[in-house]
XYZ file of C-alpha atoms in Angstrom:
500
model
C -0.254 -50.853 51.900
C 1.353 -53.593 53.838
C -0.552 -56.924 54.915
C 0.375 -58.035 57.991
C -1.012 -61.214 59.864
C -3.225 -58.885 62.486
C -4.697 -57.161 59.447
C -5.563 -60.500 57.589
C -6.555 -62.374 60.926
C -9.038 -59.065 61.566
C -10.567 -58.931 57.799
C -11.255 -62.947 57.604
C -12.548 -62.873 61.220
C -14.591 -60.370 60.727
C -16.307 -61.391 57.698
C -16.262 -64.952 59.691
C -14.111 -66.624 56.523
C -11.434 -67.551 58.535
C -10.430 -71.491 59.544
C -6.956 -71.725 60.421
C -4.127 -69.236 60.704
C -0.396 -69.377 60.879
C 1.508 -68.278 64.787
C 3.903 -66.566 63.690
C 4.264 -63.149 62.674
C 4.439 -62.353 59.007
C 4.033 -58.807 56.612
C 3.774 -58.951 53.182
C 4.750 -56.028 50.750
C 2.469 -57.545 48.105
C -1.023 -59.307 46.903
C -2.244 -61.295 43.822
C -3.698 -64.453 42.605
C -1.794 -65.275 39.914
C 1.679 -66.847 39.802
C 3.223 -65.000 37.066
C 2.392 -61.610 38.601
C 3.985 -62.176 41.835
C 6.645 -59.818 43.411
C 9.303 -60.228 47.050
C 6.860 -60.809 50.070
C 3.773 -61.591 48.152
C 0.810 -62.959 50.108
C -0.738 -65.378 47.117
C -4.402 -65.961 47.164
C -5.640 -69.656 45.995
C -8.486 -69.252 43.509
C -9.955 -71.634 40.531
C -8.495 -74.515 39.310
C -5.546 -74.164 41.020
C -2.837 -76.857 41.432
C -0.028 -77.018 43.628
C 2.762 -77.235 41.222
C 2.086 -73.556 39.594
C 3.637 -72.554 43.100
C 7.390 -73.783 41.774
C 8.655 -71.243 39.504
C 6.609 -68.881 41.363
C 9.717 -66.849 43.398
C 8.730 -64.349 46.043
C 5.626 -65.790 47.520
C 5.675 -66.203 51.459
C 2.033 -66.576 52.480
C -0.555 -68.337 51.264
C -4.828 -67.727 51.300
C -6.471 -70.710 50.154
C -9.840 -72.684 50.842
C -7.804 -75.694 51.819
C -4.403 -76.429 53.078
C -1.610 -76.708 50.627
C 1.224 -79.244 50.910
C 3.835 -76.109 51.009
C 5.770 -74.773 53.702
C 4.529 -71.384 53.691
C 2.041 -69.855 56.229
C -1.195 -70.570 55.257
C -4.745 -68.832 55.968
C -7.635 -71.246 55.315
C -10.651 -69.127 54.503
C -14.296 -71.052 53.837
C -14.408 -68.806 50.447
C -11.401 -67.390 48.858
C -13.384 -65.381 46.338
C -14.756 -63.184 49.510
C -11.524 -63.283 50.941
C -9.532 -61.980 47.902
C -11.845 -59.240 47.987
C -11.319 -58.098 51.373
C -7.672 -58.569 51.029
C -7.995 -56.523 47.725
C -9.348 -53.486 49.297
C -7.104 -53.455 52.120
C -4.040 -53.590 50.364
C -5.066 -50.953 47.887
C -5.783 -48.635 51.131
C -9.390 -48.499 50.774
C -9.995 -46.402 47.651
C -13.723 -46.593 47.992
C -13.404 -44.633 50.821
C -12.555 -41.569 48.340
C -15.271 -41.580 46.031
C -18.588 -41.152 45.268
C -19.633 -44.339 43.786
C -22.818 -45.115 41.337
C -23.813 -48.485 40.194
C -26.021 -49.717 37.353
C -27.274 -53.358 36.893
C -29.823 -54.586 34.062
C -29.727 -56.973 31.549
C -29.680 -54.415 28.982
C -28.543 -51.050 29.247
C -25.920 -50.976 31.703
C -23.094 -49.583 28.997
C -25.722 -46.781 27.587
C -26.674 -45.362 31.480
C -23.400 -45.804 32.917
C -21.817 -43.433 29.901
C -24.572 -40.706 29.822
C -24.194 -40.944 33.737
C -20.526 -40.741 33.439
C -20.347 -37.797 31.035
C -22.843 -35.770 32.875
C -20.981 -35.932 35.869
C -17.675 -35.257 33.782
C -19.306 -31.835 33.086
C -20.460 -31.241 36.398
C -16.664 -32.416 38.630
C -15.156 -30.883 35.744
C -13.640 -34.065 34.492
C -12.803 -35.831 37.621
C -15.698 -38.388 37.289
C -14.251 -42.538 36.701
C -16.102 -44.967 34.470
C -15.689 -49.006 34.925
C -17.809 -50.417 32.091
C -18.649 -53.424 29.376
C -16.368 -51.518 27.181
C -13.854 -48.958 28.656
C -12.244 -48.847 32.066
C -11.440 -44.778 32.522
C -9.672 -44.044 35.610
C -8.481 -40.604 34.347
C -8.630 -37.854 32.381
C -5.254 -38.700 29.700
C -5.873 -41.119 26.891
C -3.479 -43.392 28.920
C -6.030 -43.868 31.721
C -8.229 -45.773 29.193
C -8.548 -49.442 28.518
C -10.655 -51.826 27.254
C -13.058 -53.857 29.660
C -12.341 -57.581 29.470
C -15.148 -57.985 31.896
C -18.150 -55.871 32.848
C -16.798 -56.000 36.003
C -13.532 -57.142 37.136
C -12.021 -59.224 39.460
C -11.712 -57.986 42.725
C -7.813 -57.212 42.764
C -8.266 -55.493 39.480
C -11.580 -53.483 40.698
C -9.530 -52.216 43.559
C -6.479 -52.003 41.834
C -8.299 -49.701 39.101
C -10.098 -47.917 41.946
C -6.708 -46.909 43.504
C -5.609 -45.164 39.955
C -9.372 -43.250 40.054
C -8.466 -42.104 43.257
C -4.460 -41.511 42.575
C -5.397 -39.410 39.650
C -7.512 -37.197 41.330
C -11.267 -38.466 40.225
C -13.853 -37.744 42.853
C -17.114 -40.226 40.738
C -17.083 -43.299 39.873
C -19.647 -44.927 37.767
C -19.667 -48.445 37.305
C -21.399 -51.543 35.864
C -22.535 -53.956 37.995
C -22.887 -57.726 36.299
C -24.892 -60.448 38.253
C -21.431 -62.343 37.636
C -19.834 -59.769 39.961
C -22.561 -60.992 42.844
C -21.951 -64.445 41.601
C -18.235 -65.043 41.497
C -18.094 -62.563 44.840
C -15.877 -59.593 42.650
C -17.477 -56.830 44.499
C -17.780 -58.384 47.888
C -17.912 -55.615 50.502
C -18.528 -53.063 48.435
C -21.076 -50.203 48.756
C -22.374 -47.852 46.908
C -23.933 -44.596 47.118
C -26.561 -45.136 44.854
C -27.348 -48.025 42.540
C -29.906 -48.600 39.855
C -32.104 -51.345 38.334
C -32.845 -50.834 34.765
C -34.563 -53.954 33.713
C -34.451 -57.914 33.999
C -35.204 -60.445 30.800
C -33.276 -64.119 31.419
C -29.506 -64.142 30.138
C -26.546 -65.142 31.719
C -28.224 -68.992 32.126
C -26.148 -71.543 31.348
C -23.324 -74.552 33.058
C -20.979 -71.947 33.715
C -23.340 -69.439 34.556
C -26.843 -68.769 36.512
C -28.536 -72.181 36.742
C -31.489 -70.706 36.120
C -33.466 -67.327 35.480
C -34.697 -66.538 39.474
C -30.912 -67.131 40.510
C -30.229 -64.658 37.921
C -32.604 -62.077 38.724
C -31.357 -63.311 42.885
C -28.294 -61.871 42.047
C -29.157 -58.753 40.344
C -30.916 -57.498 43.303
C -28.096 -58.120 45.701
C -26.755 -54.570 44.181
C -30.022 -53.007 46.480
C -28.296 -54.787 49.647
C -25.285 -52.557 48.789
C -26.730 -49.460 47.353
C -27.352 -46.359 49.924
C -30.264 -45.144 47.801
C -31.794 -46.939 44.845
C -33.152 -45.794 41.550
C -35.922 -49.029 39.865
C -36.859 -48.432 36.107
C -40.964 -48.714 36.902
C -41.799 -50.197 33.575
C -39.394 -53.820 34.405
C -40.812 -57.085 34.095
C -41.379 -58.639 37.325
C -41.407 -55.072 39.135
C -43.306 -56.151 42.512
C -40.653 -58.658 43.300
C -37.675 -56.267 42.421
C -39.701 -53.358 44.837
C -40.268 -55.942 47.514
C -36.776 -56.563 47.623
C -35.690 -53.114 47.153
C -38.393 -52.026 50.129
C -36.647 -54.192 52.517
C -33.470 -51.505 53.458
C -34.590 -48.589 51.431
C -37.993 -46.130 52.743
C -37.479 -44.570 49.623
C -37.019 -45.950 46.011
C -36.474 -43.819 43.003
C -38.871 -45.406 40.051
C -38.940 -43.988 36.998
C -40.801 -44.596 33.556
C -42.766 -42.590 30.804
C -45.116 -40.360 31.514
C -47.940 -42.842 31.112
C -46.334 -45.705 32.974
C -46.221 -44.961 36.791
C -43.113 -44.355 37.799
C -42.449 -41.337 40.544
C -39.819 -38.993 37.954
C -41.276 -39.255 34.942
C -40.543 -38.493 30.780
C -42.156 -37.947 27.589
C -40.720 -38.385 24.296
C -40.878 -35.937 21.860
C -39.417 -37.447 18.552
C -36.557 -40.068 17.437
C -34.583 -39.835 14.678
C -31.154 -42.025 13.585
C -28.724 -40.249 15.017
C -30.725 -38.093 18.186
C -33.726 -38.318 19.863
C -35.987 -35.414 21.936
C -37.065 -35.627 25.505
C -38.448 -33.749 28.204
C -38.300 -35.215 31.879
C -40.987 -33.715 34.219
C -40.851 -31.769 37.257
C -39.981 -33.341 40.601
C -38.081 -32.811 44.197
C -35.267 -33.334 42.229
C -35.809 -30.067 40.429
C -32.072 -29.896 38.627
C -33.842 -32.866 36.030
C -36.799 -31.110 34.823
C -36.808 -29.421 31.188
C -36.151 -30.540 27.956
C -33.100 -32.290 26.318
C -31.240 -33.443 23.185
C -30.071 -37.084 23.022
C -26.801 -38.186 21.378
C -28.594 -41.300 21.144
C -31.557 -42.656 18.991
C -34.660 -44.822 20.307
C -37.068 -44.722 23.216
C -35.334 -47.149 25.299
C -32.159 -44.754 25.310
C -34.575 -42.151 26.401
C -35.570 -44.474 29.590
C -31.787 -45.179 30.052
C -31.178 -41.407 30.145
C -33.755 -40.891 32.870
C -31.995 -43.399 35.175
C -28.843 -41.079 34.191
C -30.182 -37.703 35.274
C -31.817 -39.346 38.403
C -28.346 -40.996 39.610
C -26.615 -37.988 38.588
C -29.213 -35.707 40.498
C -28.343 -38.018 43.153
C -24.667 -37.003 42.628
C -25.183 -33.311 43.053
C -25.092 -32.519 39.366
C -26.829 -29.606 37.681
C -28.866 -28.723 35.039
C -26.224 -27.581 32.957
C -23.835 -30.547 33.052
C -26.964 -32.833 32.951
C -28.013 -31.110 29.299
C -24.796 -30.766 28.411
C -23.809 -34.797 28.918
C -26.687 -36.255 26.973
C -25.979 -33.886 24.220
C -22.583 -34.768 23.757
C -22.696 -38.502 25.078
C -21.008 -41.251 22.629
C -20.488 -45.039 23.571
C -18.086 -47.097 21.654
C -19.667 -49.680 19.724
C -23.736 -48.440 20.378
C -26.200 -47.624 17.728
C -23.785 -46.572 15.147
C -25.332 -45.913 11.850
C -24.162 -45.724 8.760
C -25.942 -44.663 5.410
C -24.993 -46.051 2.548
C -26.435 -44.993 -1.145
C -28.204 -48.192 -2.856
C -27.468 -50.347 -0.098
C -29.668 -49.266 2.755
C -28.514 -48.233 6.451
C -26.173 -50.261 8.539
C -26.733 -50.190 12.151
C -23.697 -51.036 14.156
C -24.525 -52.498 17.917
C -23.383 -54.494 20.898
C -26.556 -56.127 21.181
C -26.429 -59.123 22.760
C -29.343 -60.686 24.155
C -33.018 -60.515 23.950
C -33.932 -57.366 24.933
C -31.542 -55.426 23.662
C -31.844 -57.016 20.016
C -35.577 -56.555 20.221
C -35.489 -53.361 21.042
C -32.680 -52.395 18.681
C -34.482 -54.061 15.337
C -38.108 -51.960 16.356
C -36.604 -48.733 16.338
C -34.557 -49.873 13.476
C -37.912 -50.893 11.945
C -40.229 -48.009 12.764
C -37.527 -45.884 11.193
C -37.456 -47.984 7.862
C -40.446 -49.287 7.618
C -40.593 -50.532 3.554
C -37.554 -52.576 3.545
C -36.220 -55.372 4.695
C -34.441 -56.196 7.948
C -31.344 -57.855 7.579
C -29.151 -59.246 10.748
C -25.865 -59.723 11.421
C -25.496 -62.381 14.618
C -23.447 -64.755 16.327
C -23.390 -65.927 20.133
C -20.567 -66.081 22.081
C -19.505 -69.468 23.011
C -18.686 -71.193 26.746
C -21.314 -68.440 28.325
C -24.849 -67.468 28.322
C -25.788 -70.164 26.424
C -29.467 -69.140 26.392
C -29.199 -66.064 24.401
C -28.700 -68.877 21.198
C -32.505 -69.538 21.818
C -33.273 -66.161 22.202
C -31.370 -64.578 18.858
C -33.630 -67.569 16.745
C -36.314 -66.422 18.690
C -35.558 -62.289 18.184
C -34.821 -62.814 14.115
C -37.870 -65.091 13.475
C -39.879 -62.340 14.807
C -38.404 -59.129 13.596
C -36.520 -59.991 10.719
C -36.903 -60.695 6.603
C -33.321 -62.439 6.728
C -30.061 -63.592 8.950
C -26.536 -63.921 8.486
C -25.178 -66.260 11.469
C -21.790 -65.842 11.963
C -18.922 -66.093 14.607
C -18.947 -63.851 17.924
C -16.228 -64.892 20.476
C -16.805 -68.702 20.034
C -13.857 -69.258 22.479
C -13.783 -73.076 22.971
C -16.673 -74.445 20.967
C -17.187 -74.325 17.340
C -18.567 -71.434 15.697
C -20.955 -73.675 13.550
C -22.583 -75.469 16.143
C -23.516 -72.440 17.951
C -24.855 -71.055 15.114
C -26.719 -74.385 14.011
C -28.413 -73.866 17.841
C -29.353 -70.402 17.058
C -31.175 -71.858 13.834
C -32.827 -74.061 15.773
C -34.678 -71.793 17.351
C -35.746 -70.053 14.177
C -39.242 -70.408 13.438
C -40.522 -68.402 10.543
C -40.391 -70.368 7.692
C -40.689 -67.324 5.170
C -36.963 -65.653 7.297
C -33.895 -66.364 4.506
C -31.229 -67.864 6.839
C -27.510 -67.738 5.471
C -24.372 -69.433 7.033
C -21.209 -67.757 6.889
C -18.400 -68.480 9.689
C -15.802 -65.810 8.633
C -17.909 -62.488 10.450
C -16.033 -60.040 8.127
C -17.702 -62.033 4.912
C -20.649 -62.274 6.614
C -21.126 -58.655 7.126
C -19.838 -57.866 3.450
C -22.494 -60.517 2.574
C -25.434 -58.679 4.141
C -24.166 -55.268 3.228
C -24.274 -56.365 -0.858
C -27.461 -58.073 -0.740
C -28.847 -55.011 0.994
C -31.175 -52.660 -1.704
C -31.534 -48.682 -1.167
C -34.490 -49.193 1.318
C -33.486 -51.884 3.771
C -31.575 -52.148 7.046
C -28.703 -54.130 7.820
C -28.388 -54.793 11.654
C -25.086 -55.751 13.039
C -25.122 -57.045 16.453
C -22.783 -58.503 18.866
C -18.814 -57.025 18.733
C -19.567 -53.404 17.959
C -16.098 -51.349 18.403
C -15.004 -54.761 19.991
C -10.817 -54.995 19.062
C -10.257 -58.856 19.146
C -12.236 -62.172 19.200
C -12.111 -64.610 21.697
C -11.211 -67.782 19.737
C -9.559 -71.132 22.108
C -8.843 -68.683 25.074
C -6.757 -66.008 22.962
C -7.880 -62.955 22.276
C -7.453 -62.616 18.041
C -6.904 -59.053 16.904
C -10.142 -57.877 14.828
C -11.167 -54.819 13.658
C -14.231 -54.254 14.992
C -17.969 -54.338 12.990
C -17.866 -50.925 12.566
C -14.695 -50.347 10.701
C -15.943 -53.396 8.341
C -19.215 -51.360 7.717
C -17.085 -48.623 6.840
C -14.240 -50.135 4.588
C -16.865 -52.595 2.420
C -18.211 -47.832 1.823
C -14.355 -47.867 0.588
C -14.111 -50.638 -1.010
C -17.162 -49.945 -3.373
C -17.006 -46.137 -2.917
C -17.532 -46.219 -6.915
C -20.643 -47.062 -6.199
C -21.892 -46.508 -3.619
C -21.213 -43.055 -1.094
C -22.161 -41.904 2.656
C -25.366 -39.770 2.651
């Protein structure tokens, strides 16, 4: 929709962001942020490292939103935070798309991905494919294989959250679920945004670093911000430092959804019935929200999938869904890049993961563990560079405990050098009997691990999973993803060795 100066002047003013204003009249037939995207009549919005010469081959902009005044003559609006503002400004000029869905929100520091999808294809079952998914991995915002994309973010900036929200609600989806990254609370992304129900899955510290969360309780700060925003809220009763995340979640909620195993205190509750490599048996107990109870088949291997499907079927109770969709989602659910195994005769099993910090790496190489428990762990890991800086510690921490050797290799190093992140990784390592190998190219590293592997062990890769590129100096090089490496070193030796 058009922007015109009464709408702007009301949005800022409202949200109290506005300083100054032009006197004049103006409309705009446009919005963005970035130069080269800009179109006739666009209102530009200011943002980052900005500088005032990007404006000259810039043709078509004729208003200007920026935290201070530029030396342009073009009406300005000076805002005390642009990120806020873009937001606002995002949502109005995509007409509001919120407004036509039901939105659910997941935020953890593992997790996220897994919940989001079984929530996602649930509720595909029960609207009969009209449900939306905004996640680590895809962005779906309809039901033709053109409405997919790959996630750059976990969640985007504002523009392009609204912007994607508008095609949900153009294409006739009624759901969305979505991801919710501290970094969204952070950077402001999802600034006036609300949500019918959101959940808490867990918190363990990532995301600390110079460009990130200064430190671990401004991390978990932001995380709960999603309760501010969440109508009703669903808290995974088995998280580390539960009492503060209740507290908060107590103060605009009477009622909180917890949840846990059957022996852990939670109010909807599960018990698992077996795990195997490529499924896993559950049965969730009765409660008010009587669509949940009964037993189910997961797509998915490992307790701490079962816990993430619980937080599913709650939201998705939540949503309206029933029994039947909710059986028939976790049965069917797959996520791109997550606990995919591969057997391989003589040479083990290869677990392919996105795996990525603590938590998720520890709980990835127990299962992997308990389900081989006479050979040898072997682990594929880099860290990505220029961002959560603290998960280096953490993987040299994760390997010394869990695993007999380590392959560090390259992730998305982006700016720094591959080597030195994975020399601060081996810092951390401190079992002197874990065999630590080197090896910068990840594609040799994984063939590496894969031939040293014997018919007993497990090789874990962790980090990229389906990923399509790697983030090398701010360019995104074309890769093929740890997966499809897994499966062409079966092709390449397919003399010797064959899929089980």
């Amino acid at each position: 929709m058009k922007l015109t100066s009464k709408t702007i002047e009301q949005l800022l003013s409202s949200h109290n962001l506005l300083v100054s204003q032009p006197v004049t009249y103006h409309e705009f037939s446009f919005l963005h942020y970035d130069t080269r995207q800009v179109e006739p009549e666009t209102l530009f919005v200011v943002k980052g490292a900005f500088r005032p010469e990007y404006l000259e081959n810039a043709q078509g902009i004729t208003g200007i939103v920026s935290e201070n005044q530029l030396p342009v003559d073009l009406p300005q609006w000076q805002v005390t935070n642009v990120q806020k503002a873009l937001s606002l400004l995002s949502m109005a000029f995509f007409d509001y798309p919120q407004k036509k869905l039901w939105i659910g929100a997941f935020t953890g520091t593992k997790g996220k991905t897994t919940a989001a999808y079984m929530t996602y294809n649930i509720l595909k079952a029960a609207t009969d494919n009209h449900t939306a998914l905004f996640s680590t991995v895809d962005r779906i915002t309809g039901p033709k294989a053109s409405d997919r994309k790959k996630s750059d973010l976990t969640t985007p900036e504002s523009y392009e959250l609204f912007k994607d929200m508008r095609r949900v609600v153009d294409n006739g989806m009624t759901h969305l679920i979505m991801e919710v990254s501290s970094q969204a609370y952070l950077k402001q992304r999802v600034y006036g945004l609300r949500y019918q129900v959101g959940a808490f899955l867990n918190i363990s510290p990532d995301h600390i670093g110079p460009n990130e969360h200064p430190n671990f309780e401004d991390y978990l700060a932001h995380k709960l911000m999603l309760f501010d925003h969440s109508d009703k809220v669903i808290v995974n009763a088995e998280s580390d430092h539960l009492s503060e995340i209740v507290t908060h979640a107590k103060k605009g909620h009477d009622k909180i959804y917890t949840y846990s195993n059957a022996e852990k205190g939670g109010e909807y509750t599960f018990t698992s019935q077996s795990s195997a490599i490529h499924e896993s048996q559950l049965t969730v107990q009765a409660s008010d929200l009587s669509e949940m109870a009964g037993a189910y088949r997961l797509n998915l291997p490992g307790d701490f999938n079962e816990s993430n499907a619980l937080a599913a079927l709650i939201m998705a109770a939540l949503a309206g869904a029933k029994h039947e969709a909710m059986v028939k989602g976790l049965d069917t659910v797959f996520i791109p890049g997550r606990m995919l195994s591969l057997p391989i005769s003589n040479h083990g099993v290869a677990f392919v993961d996105y795996a990525h910090n603590y938590a998720s790496m520890h709980a990835l190489l127990k299962f992997a563990q308990s389900q081989y428990p006479d050979g040898k762990v072997i682990v594929v890991v880099g860290s990505p560079g220029n961002k959560g800086v603290s998960r280096r510690a953490d993987f040299g921490r994760v390997v010394s405990e869990l695993a007999d050797v380590v392959y560090l290799t390259a992730d998305d190093p982006q700016f720094e050098s591959p080597k030195t992140i994975a020399d601060e990784i081996a810092a951390h390592i401190n079992n002197p009997r874990l065999d630590v190998h080197f090896e910068m190219d990840r594609i040799a590293a994984i063939n590496q691990a894969l031939l040293a592997a014997r018919d007993n062990d497990i090789v874990i890769v962790a980090g990229k999973g389906e990923d399509p590129y790697q983030k090398v100096n701010g360019v995104d090089e074309p890769y093929i993803g740890d997966y499809a490496v897994v499966k062409n070193f079966v092709a390449t030796h397919q003399g010797s060795l064959t899929i089980n």
